[in-house]
PDB file of C-alpha atoms in Angstrom:
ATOM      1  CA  UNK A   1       0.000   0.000   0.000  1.00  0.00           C
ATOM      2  CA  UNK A   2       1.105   3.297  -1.169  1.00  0.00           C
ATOM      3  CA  UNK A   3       0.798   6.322   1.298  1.00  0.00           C
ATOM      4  CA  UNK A   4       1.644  10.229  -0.006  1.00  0.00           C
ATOM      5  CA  UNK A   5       1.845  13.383   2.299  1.00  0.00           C
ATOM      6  CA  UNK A   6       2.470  16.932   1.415  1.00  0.00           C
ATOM      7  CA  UNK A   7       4.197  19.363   2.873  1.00  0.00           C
ATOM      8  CA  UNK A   8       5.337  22.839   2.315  1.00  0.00           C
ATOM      9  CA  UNK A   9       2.430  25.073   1.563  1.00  0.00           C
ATOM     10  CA  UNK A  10       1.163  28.506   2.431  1.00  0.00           C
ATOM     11  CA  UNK A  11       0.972  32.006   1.769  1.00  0.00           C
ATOM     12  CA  UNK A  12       3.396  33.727  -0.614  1.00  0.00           C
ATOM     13  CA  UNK A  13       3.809  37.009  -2.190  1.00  0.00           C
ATOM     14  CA  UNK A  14       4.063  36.973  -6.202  1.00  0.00           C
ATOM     15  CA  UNK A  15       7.157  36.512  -7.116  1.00  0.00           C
ATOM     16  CA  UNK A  16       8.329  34.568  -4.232  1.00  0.00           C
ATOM     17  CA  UNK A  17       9.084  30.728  -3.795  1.00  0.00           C
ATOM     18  CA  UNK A  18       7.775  27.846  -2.143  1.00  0.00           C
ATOM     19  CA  UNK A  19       9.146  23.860  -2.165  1.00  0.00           C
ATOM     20  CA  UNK A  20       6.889  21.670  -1.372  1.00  0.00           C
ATOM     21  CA  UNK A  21       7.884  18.191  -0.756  1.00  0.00           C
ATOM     22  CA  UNK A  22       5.429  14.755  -0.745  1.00  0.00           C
ATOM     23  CA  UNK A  23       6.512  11.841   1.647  1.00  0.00           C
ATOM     24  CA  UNK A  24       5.640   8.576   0.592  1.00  0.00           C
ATOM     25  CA  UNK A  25       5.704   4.898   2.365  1.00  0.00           C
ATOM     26  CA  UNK A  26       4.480   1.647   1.395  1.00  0.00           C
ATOM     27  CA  UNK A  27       5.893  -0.306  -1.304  1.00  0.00           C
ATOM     28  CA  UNK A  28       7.462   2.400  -4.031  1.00  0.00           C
ATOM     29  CA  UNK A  29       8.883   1.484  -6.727  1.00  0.00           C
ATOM     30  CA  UNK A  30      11.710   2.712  -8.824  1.00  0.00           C
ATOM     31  CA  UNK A  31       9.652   2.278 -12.364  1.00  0.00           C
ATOM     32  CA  UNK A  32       7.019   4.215 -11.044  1.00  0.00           C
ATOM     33  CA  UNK A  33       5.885   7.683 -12.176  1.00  0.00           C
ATOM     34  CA  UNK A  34       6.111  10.439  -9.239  1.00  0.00           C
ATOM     35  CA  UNK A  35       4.110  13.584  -9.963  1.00  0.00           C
ATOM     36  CA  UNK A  36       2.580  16.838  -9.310  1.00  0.00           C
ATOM     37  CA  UNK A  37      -0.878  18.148  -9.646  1.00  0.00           C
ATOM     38  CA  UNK A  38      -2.830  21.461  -9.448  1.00  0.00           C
ATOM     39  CA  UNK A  39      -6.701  22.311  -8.996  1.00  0.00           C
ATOM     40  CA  UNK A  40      -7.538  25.980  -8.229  1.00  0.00           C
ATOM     41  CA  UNK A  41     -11.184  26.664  -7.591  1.00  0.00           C
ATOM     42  CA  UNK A  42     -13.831  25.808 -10.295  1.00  0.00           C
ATOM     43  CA  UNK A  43     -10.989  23.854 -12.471  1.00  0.00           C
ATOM     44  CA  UNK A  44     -10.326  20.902 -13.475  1.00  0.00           C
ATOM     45  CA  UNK A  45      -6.605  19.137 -11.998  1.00  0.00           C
ATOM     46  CA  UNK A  46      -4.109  19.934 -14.260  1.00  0.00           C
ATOM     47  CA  UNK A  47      -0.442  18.412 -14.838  1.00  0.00           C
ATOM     48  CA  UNK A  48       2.174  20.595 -12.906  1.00  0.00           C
ATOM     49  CA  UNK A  49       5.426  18.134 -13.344  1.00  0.00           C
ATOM     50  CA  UNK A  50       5.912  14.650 -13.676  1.00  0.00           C
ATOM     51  CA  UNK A  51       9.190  12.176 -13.203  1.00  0.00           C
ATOM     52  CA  UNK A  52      10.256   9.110 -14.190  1.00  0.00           C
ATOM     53  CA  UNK A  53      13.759   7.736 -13.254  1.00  0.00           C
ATOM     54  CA  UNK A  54      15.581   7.771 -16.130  1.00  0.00           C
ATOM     55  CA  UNK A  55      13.568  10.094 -18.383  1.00  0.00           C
ATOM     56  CA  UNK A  56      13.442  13.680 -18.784  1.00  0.00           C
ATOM     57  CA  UNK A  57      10.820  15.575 -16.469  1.00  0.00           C
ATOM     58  CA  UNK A  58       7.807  16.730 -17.849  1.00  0.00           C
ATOM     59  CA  UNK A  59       6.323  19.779 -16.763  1.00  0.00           C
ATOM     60  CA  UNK A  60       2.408  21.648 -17.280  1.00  0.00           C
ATOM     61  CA  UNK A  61       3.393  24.985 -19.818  1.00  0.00           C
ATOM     62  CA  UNK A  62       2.108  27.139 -17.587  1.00  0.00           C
ATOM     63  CA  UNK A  63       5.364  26.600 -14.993  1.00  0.00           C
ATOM     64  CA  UNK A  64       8.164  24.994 -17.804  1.00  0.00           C
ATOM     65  CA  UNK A  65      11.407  27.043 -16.677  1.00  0.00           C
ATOM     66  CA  UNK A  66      10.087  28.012 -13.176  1.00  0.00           C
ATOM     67  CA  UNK A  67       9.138  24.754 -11.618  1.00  0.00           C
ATOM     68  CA  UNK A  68      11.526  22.017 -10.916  1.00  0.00           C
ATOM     69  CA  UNK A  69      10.643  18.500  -9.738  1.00  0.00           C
ATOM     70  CA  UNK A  70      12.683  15.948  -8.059  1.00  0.00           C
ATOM     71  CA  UNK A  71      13.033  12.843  -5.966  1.00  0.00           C
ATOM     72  CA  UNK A  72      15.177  11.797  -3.429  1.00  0.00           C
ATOM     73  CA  UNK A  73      15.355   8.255  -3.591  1.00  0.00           C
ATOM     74  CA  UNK A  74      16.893   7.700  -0.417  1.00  0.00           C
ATOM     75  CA  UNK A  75      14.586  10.047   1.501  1.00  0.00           C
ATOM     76  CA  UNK A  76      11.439   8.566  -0.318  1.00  0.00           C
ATOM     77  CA  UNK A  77      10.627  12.177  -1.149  1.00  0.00           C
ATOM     78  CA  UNK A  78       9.293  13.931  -3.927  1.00  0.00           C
ATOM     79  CA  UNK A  79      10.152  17.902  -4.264  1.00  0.00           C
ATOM     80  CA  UNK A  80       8.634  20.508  -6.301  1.00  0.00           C
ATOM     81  CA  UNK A  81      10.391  23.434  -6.169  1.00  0.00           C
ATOM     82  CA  UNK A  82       8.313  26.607  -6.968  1.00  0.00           C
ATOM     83  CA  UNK A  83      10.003  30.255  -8.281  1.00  0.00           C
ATOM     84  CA  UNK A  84       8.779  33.212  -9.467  1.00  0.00           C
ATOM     85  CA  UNK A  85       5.738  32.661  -8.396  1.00  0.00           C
ATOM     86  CA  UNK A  86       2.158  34.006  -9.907  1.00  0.00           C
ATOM     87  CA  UNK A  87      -1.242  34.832  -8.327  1.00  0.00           C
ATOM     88  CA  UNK A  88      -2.226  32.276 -11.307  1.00  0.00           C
ATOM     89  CA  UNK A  89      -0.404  29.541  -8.954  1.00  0.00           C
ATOM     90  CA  UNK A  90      -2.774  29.280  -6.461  1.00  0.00           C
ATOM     91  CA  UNK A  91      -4.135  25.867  -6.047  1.00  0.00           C
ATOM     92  CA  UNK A  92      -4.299  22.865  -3.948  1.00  0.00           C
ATOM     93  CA  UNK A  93      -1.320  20.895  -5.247  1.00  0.00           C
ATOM     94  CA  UNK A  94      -1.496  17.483  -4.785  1.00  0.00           C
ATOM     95  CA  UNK A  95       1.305  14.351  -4.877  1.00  0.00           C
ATOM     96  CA  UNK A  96       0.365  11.674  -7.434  1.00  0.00           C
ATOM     97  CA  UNK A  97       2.180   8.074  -7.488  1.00  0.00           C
ATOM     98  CA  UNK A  98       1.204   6.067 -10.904  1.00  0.00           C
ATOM     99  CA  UNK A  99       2.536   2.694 -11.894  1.00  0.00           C
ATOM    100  CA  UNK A 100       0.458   0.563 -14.106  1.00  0.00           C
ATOM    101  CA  UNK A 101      -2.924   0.713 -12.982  1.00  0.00           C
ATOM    102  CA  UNK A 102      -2.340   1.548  -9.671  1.00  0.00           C
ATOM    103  CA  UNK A 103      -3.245   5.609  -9.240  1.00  0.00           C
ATOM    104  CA  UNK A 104      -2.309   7.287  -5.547  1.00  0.00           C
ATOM    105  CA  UNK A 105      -3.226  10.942  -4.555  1.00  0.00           C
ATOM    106  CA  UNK A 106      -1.778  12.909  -1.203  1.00  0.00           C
ATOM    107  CA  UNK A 107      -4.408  15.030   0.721  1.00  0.00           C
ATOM    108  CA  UNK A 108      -3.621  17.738  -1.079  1.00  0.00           C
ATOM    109  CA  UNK A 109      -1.845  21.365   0.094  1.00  0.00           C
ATOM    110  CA  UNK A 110      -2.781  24.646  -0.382  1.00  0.00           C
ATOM    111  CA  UNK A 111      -0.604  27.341  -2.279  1.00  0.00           C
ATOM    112  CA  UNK A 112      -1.962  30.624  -1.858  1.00  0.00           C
ATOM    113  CA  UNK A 113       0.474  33.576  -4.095  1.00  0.00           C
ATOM    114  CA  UNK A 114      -0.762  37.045  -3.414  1.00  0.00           C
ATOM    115  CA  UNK A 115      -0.208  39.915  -5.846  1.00  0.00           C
TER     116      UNK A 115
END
C-alpha cells in the first residue's frame, strides 16, 4: 500500500518561492511515475510536473522554466520546487504516485500567491 503526504504550503507574495515536498511509504517502486498536480477553484486538476527515473521531467506549460521537480530516492521524497511565483499559482497541489494501474493521490496542500 502506497501512502503520499504533502508538505510545504502557504501564503506567498508573487514573485516569491515555495518547495513543497510529498513523503511517501508503502511499497514504491523505482519504475514508477512520481508527480505533481494542481486544482484551483472551479478547475479541473491539471499536470504541474511529472518524473520518471531515467527520463526527462515533464512539466504543465504554464510553470516549464520556473518549476523544478525531483526525488530523493533515499529520503522517499518527492520535491517541487516553486520560483517566481504568480497569483495564477494558487491551487491545492497534490502528490500523485502512478505505476500501471495503480493511481495514488496525497491530501492535497494549499498554495496561496498574493499579488
Amino acid at each position: 500500500q502506497v501512502q503520499l503526504v504533502e508538505s510545504g504550503g502557504g501564503l506567498v507574495q508573487a514573485g516569491g518561492s515555495l518547495r513543497l515536498s510529498c513523503a511517501t511509504s508503502g511499497n514504491i517502486f523505482s519504475d514508477s511515475t512520481m508527480g505533481w498536480y494542481r486544482q484551483a477553484p472551479g478547475n479541473q486538476r491539471e499536470l504541474v510536473a511529472a518524473l520518471l527515473i531515467g527520463l526527462s521531467p515533464v512539466y504543465g506549460f504554464a510553470v516549464k522554466g520556473r518549476f523544478t521537480i525531483s526525488r530523493d530516492t533515499g529520503k522517499n521524497t518527492v520535491y517541487l520546487q516553486m520560483n517566481s511565483l504568480k497569483p495564477e499559482d494558487t491551487a491545492v497541489y497534490y502528490c500523485n504516485y502512478n505505476r500501471g494501474d495503480l493511481d495514488v493521490w496525497g491530501q492535497g496542500t494549499l498554495v496561496n500567491v498574493s499579488s
